XYZ file of C-alpha atoms in Angstrom:
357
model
C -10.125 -38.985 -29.859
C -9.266 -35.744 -32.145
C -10.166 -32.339 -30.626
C -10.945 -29.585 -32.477
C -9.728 -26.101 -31.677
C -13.015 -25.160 -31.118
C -13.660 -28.211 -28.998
C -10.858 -27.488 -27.140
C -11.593 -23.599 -26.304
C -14.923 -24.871 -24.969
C -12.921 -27.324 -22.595
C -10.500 -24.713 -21.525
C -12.653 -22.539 -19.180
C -10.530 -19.875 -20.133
C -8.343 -18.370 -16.910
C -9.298 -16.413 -14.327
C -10.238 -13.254 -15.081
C -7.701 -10.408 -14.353
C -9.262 -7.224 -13.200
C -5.390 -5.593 -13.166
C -5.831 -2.956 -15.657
C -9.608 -2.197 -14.657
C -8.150 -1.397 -11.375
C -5.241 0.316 -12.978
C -7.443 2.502 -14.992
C -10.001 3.379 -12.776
C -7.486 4.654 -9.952
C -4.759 6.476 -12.445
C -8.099 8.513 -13.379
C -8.885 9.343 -9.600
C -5.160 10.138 -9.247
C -5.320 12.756 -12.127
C -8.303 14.044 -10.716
C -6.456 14.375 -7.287
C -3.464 15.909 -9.325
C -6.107 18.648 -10.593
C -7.532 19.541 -7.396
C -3.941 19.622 -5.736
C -2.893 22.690 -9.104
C -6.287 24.277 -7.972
C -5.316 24.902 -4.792
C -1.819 24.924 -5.284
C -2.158 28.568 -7.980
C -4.746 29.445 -5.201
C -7.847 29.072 -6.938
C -9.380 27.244 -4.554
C -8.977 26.877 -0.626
C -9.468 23.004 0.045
C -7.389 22.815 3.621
C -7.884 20.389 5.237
C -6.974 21.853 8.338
C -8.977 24.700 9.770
C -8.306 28.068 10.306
C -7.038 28.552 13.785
C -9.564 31.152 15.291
C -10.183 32.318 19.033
C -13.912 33.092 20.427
C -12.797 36.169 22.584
C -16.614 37.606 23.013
C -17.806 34.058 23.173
C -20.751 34.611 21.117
C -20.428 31.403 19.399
C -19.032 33.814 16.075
C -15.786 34.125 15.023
C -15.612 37.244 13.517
C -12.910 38.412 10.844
C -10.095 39.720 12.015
C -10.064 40.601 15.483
C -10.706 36.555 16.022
C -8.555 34.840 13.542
C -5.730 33.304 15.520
C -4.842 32.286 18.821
C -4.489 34.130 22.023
C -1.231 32.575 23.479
C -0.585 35.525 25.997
C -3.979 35.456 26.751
C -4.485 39.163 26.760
C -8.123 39.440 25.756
C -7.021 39.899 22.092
C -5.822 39.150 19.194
C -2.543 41.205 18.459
C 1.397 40.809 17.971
C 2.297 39.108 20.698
C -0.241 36.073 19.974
C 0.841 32.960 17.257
C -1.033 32.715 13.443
C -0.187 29.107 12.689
C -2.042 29.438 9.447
C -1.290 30.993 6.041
C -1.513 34.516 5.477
C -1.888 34.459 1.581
C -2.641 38.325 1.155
C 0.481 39.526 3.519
C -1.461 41.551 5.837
C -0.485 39.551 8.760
C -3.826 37.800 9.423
C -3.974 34.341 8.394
C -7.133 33.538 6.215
C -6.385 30.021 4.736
C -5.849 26.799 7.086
C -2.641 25.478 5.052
C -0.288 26.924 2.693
C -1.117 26.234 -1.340
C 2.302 24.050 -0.942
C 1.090 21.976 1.532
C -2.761 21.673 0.161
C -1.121 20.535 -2.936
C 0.950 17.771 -1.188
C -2.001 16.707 0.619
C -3.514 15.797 -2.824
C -0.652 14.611 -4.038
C -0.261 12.022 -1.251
C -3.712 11.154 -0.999
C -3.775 10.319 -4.881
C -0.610 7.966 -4.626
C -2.577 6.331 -1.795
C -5.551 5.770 -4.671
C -3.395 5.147 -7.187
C -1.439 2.177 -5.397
C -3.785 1.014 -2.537
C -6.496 -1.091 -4.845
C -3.928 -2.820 -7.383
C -1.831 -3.778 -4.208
C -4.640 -5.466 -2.227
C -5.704 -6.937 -5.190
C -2.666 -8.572 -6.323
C -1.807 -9.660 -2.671
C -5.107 -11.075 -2.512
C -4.287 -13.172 -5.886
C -0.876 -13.884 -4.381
C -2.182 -15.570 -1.485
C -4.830 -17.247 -3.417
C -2.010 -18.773 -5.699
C -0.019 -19.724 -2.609
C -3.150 -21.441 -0.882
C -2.850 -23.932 -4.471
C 0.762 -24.242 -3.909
C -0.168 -25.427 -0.565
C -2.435 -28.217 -1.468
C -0.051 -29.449 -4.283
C 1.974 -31.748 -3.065
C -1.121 -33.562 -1.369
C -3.038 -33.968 -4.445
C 0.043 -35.364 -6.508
C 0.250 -37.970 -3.625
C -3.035 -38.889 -4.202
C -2.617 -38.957 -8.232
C 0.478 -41.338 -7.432
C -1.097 -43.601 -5.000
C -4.055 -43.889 -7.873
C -1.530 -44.923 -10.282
C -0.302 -47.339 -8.563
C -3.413 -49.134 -8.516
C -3.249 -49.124 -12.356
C -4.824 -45.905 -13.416
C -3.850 -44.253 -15.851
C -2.655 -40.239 -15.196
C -5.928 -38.727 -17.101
C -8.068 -41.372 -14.518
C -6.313 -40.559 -11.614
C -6.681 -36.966 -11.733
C -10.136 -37.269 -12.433
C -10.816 -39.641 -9.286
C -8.513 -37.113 -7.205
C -11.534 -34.028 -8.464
C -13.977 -35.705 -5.651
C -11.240 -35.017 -2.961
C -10.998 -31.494 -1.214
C -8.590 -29.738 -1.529
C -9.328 -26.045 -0.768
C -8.627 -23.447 -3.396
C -6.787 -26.223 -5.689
C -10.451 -27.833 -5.662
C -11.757 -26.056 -7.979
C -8.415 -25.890 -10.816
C -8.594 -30.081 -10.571
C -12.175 -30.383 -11.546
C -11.581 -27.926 -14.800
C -8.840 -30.509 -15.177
C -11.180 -33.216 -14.689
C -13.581 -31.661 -16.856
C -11.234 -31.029 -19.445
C -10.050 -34.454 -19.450
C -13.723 -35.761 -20.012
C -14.194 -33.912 -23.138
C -11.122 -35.531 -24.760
C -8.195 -33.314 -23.823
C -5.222 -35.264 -23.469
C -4.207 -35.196 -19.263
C -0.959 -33.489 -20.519
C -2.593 -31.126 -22.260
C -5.112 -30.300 -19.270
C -1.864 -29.614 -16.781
C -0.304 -27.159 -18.858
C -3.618 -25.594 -19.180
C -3.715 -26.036 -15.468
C -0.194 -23.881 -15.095
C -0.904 -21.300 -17.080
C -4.015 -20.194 -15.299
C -2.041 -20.431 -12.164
C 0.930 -19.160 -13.737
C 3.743 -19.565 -10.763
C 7.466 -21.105 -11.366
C 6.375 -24.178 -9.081
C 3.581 -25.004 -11.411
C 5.417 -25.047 -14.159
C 8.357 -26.820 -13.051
C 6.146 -29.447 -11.630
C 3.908 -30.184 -14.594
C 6.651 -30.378 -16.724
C 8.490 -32.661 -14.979
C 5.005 -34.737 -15.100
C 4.510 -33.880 -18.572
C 8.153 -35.422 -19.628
C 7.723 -38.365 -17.497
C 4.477 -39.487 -19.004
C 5.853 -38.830 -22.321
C 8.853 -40.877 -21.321
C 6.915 -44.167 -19.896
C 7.343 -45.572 -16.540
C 6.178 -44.981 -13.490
C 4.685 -42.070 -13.328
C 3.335 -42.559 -9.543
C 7.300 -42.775 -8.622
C 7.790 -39.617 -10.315
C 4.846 -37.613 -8.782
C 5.976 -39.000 -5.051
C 9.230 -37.134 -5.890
C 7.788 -34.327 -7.183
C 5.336 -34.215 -3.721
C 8.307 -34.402 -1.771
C 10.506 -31.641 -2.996
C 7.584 -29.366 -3.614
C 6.524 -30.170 0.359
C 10.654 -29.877 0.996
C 10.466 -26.209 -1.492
C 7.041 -24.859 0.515
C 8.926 -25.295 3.972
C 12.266 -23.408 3.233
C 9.808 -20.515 1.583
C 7.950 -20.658 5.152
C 11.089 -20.503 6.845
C 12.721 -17.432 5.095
C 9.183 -15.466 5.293
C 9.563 -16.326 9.401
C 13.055 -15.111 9.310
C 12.037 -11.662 7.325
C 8.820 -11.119 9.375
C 11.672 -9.876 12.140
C 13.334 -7.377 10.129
C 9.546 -6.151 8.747
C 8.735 -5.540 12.026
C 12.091 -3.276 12.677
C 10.696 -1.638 9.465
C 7.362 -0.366 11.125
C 8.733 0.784 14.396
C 11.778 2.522 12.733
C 8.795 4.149 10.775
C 6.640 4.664 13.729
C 9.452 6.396 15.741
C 10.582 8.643 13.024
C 6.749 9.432 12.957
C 6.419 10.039 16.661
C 9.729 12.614 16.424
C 8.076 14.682 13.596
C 4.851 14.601 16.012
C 7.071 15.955 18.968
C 9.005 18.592 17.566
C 5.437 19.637 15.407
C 3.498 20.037 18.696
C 5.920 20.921 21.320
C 9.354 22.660 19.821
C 7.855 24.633 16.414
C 5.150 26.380 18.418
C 7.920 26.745 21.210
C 9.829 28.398 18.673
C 6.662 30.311 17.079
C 5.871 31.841 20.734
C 9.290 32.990 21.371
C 10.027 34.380 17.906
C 6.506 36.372 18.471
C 7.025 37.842 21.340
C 10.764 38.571 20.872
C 9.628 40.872 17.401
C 6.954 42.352 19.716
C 9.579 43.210 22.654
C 11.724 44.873 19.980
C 9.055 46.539 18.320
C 7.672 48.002 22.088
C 11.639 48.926 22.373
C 12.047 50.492 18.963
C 15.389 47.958 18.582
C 15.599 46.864 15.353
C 16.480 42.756 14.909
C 18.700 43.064 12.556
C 20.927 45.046 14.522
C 20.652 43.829 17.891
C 20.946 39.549 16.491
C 17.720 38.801 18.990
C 15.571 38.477 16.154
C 14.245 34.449 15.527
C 12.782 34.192 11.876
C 9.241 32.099 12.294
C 8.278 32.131 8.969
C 10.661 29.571 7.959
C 8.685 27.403 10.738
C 5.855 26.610 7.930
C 8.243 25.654 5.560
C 9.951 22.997 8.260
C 6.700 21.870 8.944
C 6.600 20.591 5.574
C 9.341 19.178 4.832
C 9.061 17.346 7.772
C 5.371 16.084 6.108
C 7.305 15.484 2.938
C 9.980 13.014 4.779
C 7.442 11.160 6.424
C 5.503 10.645 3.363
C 8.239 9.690 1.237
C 9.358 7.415 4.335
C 6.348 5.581 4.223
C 6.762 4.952 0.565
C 10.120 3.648 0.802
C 9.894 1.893 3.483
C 6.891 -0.201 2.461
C 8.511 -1.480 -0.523
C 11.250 -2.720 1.654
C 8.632 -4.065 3.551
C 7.508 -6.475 1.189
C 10.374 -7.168 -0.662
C 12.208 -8.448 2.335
C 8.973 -10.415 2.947
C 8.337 -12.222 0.260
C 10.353 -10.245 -2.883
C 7.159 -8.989 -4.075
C 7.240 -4.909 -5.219
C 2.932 -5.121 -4.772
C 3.295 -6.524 -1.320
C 5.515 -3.656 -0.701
C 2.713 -1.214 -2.293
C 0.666 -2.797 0.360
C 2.516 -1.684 2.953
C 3.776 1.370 1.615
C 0.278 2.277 1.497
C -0.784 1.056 5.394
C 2.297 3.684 6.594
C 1.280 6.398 4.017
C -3.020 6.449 5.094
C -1.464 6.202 9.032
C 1.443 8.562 8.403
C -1.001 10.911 6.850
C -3.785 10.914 9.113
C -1.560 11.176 12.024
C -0.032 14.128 10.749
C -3.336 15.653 9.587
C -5.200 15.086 13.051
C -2.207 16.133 15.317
């Protein structure tokens, strides 16, 4: 029986839908509009820190007021002066700070949180279609078994895949009874696998239905031919199992290498920069009581290069996160959007860590 092409595009039930560059689209716009608030604040137009303001309550009247309560009394003196620590950012130079972060570091924080838009979505999506493709890899094998023992009862190929659509077969269920389908309207079974591989569109799928395809074609047995096929699939499907096994080892060295390099940065950020803050502070106020100038006498520590340490050591830990994650999932199953996936787990954790601490 002829089929026409527009027959054959009813029989088709076109492929799955691919919501790639939706996704695509729809984050790369969020990103630019994260990129626009990170030049706002970064030309200091706008004050979106996401850290507070570090401010002391010395009245306790529930008010801060401006100055005399803007930073923190570390000698505990009853006020605000020289010898206390401003860990935020003076943007006006009169030695009160009156922004929670730096423009620099507001702008990173938009920066980051827009890569984490821009590749968290398409990652989880195409791991989700990933595994989805990998759960119909998994019932392969089985339902060519079952086409072959059909044909060896006499069916022919287009019958037996159409008795195998009753069977269950999880997520490859529903791909055999569009073949089955197909097949009923007068597509040729050949014609329905190679309609069947390029919705699922994986080197296994092809290589097996064209080794099907060119053994029908040829004549034969073509129930000897799919046992084979079952077998080295199955024989394929185990080694892949195996390797991801092997790797999940060295992705779990990736995380804690990640994790400890995260826990330094958190050490020296809460413990040895405002170490280094206090002394520095009350140093420049001992020479200042003295009249000794620093420059001269070489006791002098420079603390204003402590918010610039503070982030670069952000900057490492995002850029860690990044680069480690595609390791991540390249070593797990050579996939750049599994490694997305995990670059973007260690970039959300990296980031809030570093945010909250």
């Amino acid at each position: 029986m002829a089929v026409s092409k527009s027959d054959l595009r009813k029989v088709v039930m076109a492929q799955k839908r691919d919501y790639t560059k939706v996704i695509l689209g729809v984050c790369g716009a969020v990103f630019a509009l994260f990129i626009i608030f990170g030049m706002l604040n970064w030309t200091n137009q706008v004050d979106w820190s996401l850290k507070a303001l570090p401010t002391t309550d010395l009245n306790e009247d529930g008010r801060i007021q401006r100055p005399q309560e803007v930073g923190i009394d570390t000698n505990e003196n009853g006020i605000i002066d020289s010898g206390d620590v401003f860990p935020g950012h003076d943007s006006n130079g009169d030695g009160i700070p009156d922004q929670g972060e730096s423009p620099t570091k507001r702008f990173l924080n938009f920066l980051f949180l827009g890569i984490a838009i821009l590749i968290g979505p398409i990652a989880f999506y195409k791991t989700k279609k990933q595994k989805d493709i990998a759960a119909i890899e998994r019932r392969l094998p089985e339902f060519l078994r079952d086409v072959a023992e059909a044909g060896r009862f006499g069916m022919t190929l287009a019958d037996a895949i159409v008795v195998a659509s009753s069977g269950r077969y999880g997520k490859l269920t529903p791909e055999i009874k569009k073949m089955a389908a197909q097949i009923e309207w007068g597509v040729p079974a050949t014609d329905s696998l190679r309609l069947f591989a390029d919705r699922v569109n994986t080197p296994l799928t092809h290589r097996v239905v064209t080794i099907v395809i060119k053994s029908s074609d040829a004549g034969g047995s073509v129930a000897d031919v799919l046992t084979m096929v079952a077998h080295d699939t199955k024989e394929a499907q185990l080694m892949q199992q195996e390797r991801e096994i092997a790797m999940s080892t060295y992705l779990a060295v990736i995380y804690i290498a990640f994790f400890v390099f995260l826990v330094t940065i958190i050490i020296l950020n809460v413990t040895f920069l405002p170490k280094i803050r206090i002394a520095g502070t009350n140093v420049a106020q001992a020479q200042a009581e003295a009249g000794i100038s620093g420059e001269i006498s070489g006791a002098s520590l420079d603390v204003t290069a402590i918010p610039n340490i503070e982030i670069a050591f952000f900057l490492a830990s995002m850029i860690h996160a990044l680069g480690d994650g595609v390791m991540a999932g390249v070593l797990q199953n050579g996939s750049i959007a599994g490694g997305l996936r995990h670059s973007f787990i260690m970039l959300m954790l990296g980031f809030l860590i570093l945010i909250l601490i």
